[in-house]
mmCIF file of C-alpha atoms in Angstrom:
data_model
loop_
_atom_site.group_PDB
_atom_site.id
_atom_site.type_symbol
_atom_site.label_atom_id
_atom_site.label_comp_id
_atom_site.label_asym_id
_atom_site.label_seq_id
_atom_site.Cartn_x
_atom_site.Cartn_y
_atom_site.Cartn_z
ATOM 1 C CA MET A 253 -37.583 8.425 -76.598
ATOM 2 C CA ILE A 254 -35.619 5.371 -77.737
ATOM 3 C CA ASN A 255 -32.558 7.508 -78.380
ATOM 4 C CA SER A 256 -32.697 9.019 -74.873
ATOM 5 C CA SER A 257 -33.053 5.525 -73.348
ATOM 6 C CA ARG A 258 -29.964 4.377 -75.210
ATOM 7 C CA THR A 259 -28.092 7.453 -74.090
ATOM 8 C CA LEU A 260 -29.116 6.804 -70.495
ATOM 9 C CA LEU A 261 -28.035 3.156 -70.682
ATOM 10 C CA LEU A 262 -24.742 4.111 -72.292
ATOM 11 C CA THR A 263 -24.130 6.748 -69.621
ATOM 12 C CA LEU A 264 -24.903 4.257 -66.840
ATOM 13 C CA ALA A 265 -22.649 1.636 -68.406
ATOM 14 C CA ILE A 266 -19.747 4.057 -68.757
ATOM 15 C CA GLY A 267 -20.298 5.435 -65.252
ATOM 16 C CA GLY A 268 -20.417 1.945 -63.778
ATOM 17 C CA SER A 269 -17.248 0.956 -65.603
ATOM 18 C CA LEU A 270 -15.448 4.035 -64.349
ATOM 19 C CA ALA A 271 -16.628 3.385 -60.799
ATOM 20 C CA LEU A 272 -15.354 -0.181 -60.930
ATOM 21 C CA ALA A 273 -12.092 0.922 -62.465
ATOM 22 C CA GLY A 274 -11.699 3.483 -59.701
ATOM 23 C CA CYS A 275 -12.173 0.827 -57.033
ATOM 24 C CA ALA A 276 -9.788 -1.565 -58.746
ATOM 25 C CA GLY A 277 -7.126 1.132 -59.042
ATOM 26 C CA ASN A 278 -6.763 1.792 -55.327
ATOM 27 C CA PRO A 279 -4.577 -0.472 -53.207
ATOM 28 C CA PRO A 280 -6.564 -2.232 -50.469
ATOM 29 C CA THR A 281 -4.434 -0.844 -47.645
ATOM 30 C CA GLU A 282 -7.313 -0.550 -45.158
ATOM 31 C CA GLN A 283 -8.394 -4.134 -45.806
ATOM 32 C CA LEU A 284 -4.785 -5.244 -45.427
ATOM 33 C CA ALA A 285 -4.500 -3.528 -42.042
ATOM 34 C CA SER A 286 -7.827 -4.978 -40.905
ATOM 35 C CA ALA A 287 -6.856 -8.505 -41.947
ATOM 36 C CA ASN A 288 -3.481 -8.175 -40.212
ATOM 37 C CA ALA A 289 -5.266 -7.140 -37.006
ATOM 38 C CA VAL A 290 -7.598 -10.146 -37.230
ATOM 39 C CA ILE A 291 -4.624 -12.469 -37.811
ATOM 40 C CA LYS A 292 -2.840 -11.026 -34.754
ATOM 41 C CA SER A 293 -6.008 -11.512 -32.714
ATOM 42 C CA ALA A 294 -6.271 -15.121 -33.885
ATOM 43 C CA GLU A 295 -2.627 -15.702 -32.959
ATOM 44 C CA ALA A 296 -3.200 -14.231 -29.494
ATOM 45 C CA ALA A 297 -6.278 -16.425 -29.035
ATOM 46 C CA GLY A 298 -4.239 -19.563 -29.709
ATOM 47 C CA GLY A 299 -4.949 -20.064 -33.395
ATOM 48 C CA PRO A 300 -1.545 -21.618 -34.153
ATOM 49 C CA GLU A 301 -2.169 -24.288 -31.503
ATOM 50 C CA TYR A 302 -5.858 -24.985 -32.077
ATOM 51 C CA ALA A 303 -6.271 -24.204 -35.797
ATOM 52 C CA PRO A 304 -2.858 -24.412 -37.464
ATOM 53 C CA ALA A 305 -4.249 -25.146 -40.945
ATOM 54 C CA ASP A 306 -6.542 -22.103 -40.851
ATOM 55 C CA MET A 307 -3.716 -19.889 -39.605
ATOM 56 C CA LYS A 308 -1.380 -21.129 -42.328
ATOM 57 C CA ALA A 309 -4.048 -20.534 -44.973
ATOM 58 C CA ALA A 310 -4.580 -16.980 -43.712
ATOM 59 C CA GLN A 311 -0.874 -16.208 -43.656
ATOM 60 C CA ASP A 312 -0.260 -17.765 -47.084
ATOM 61 C CA LYS A 313 -3.096 -15.736 -48.592
ATOM 62 C CA MET A 314 -1.738 -12.552 -47.048
ATOM 63 C CA THR A 315 1.682 -13.266 -48.545
ATOM 64 C CA GLN A 316 0.113 -13.835 -51.959
ATOM 65 C CA ALA A 317 -1.973 -10.671 -51.599
ATOM 66 C CA GLN A 318 1.104 -8.596 -50.815
ATOM 67 C CA LEU A 319 2.825 -9.942 -53.929
ATOM 68 C CA LEU A 320 -0.249 -9.080 -55.991
ATOM 69 C CA MET A 321 -0.264 -5.578 -54.530
ATOM 70 C CA GLN A 322 3.349 -5.112 -55.583
ATOM 71 C CA GLY A 323 2.227 -6.030 -59.095
ATOM 72 C CA GLN A 324 -0.680 -3.572 -58.742
ATOM 73 C CA GLU A 325 -3.240 -6.356 -59.116
ATOM 74 C CA TYR A 326 -5.391 -4.797 -56.440
ATOM 75 C CA GLU A 327 -8.699 -6.543 -57.101
ATOM 76 C CA GLN A 328 -7.156 -10.021 -56.833
ATOM 77 C CA ALA A 329 -5.225 -8.892 -53.772
ATOM 78 C CA ARG A 330 -8.437 -7.565 -52.219
ATOM 79 C CA ARG A 331 -10.150 -10.944 -52.694
ATOM 80 C CA LEU A 332 -7.256 -12.820 -51.113
ATOM 81 C CA ILE A 333 -7.162 -10.393 -48.198
ATOM 82 C CA GLU A 334 -10.870 -10.978 -47.580
ATOM 83 C CA GLN A 335 -10.310 -14.739 -47.677
ATOM 84 C CA ALA A 336 -7.321 -14.452 -45.337
ATOM 85 C CA GLU A 337 -9.386 -12.446 -42.870
ATOM 86 C CA ALA A 338 -12.147 -15.060 -42.986
ATOM 87 C CA ASP A 339 -9.607 -17.849 -42.394
ATOM 88 C CA ALA A 340 -8.177 -15.959 -39.426
ATOM 89 C CA ARG A 341 -11.648 -15.443 -37.945
ATOM 90 C CA VAL A 342 -12.311 -19.182 -38.254
ATOM 91 C CA ALA A 343 -8.970 -19.912 -36.576
ATOM 92 C CA GLU A 344 -9.776 -17.525 -33.729
ATOM 93 C CA ARG A 345 -13.176 -19.096 -33.124
ATOM 94 C CA ARG A 346 -11.704 -22.598 -33.212
ATOM 95 C CA ALA A 347 -9.061 -21.520 -30.727
ATOM 96 C CA LEU A 348 -11.662 -20.072 -28.371
ATOM 97 C CA ALA A 349 -13.763 -23.223 -28.694
ATOM 98 C CA GLY A 350 -10.698 -25.383 -28.080
ATOM 99 C CA LYS A 351 -9.800 -23.434 -24.955
ATOM 100 C CA ALA A 352 -13.354 -23.714 -23.681
ATOM 101 C CA GLN A 353 -13.310 -27.457 -24.336
ATOM 102 C CA ARG A 354 -9.989 -27.784 -22.508
ATOM 103 C CA GLY A 355 -11.366 -25.780 -19.566
ATOM 104 C CA LEU A 356 -14.434 -28.005 -19.400
ATOM 105 C CA HIS A 357 -12.260 -31.121 -19.511
ATOM 106 C CA ASP A 358 -10.014 -29.789 -16.725
ATOM 107 C CA ALA A 359 -13.040 -28.951 -14.567
ATOM 108 C CA GLN A 360 -14.502 -32.420 -15.107
ATOM 109 C CA GLN A 361 -11.190 -33.993 -14.100
ATOM 110 C CA GLY A 362 -11.106 -31.854 -10.967
ATOM 111 C CA VAL A 363 -14.608 -32.974 -10.007
ATOM 112 C CA GLN A 364 -13.658 -36.596 -10.626
ATOM 113 C CA GLN A 365 -10.571 -36.272 -8.413
ATOM 114 C CA ILE A 366 -12.643 -34.774 -5.619
ATOM 115 C CA ARG A 367 -15.140 -37.632 -5.887
ATOM 116 C CA GLU A 368 -12.363 -40.213 -5.776
ATOM 117 C CA GLU A 369 -10.780 -38.579 -2.741
ATOM 118 C CA GLY A 370 -14.156 -38.444 -1.037
ATOM 119 C CA SER A 371 -14.765 -42.134 -1.597
ATOM 120 C CA ARG A 372 -11.295 -43.119 -0.286
ATOM 121 C CA THR A 373 -11.209 -40.966 2.821
ATOM 122 C CA PRO A 374 -13.307 -42.417 5.608
ATOM 123 C CA ILE A 375 -15.503 -39.983 7.433
ATOM 124 C CA ILE A 376 -15.036 -40.198 11.174
ATOM 125 C CA VAL A 377 -18.029 -39.205 13.233
ATOM 126 C CA GLN A 378 -17.629 -38.780 16.982
#
């Protein structure tokens, strides 16, 4: 009984190690493509204008990840790609929030101008 438990544990340990090694051995090309798409989306949303630090962080991490992939350090590259994608998502959301804030500000200015014009223009009643 004890011997079969040890055999089972050893088998699970070896199987788990092989599974992890298999994952680490494959280049994260799908994650790279996904992160690049998110970065492009963040750029289109205005990320460079509204969240330049987040965009730079995302792009720097992608550059580092590509260098790691060339060195076949796929697990480290995968982590950086995930971080880059997260940075790009933050940049995109900040850009959307910034645009919404700008739109609100513009609308408030328009209302204020209308009020000022209304108070300056006398109303003539006949």
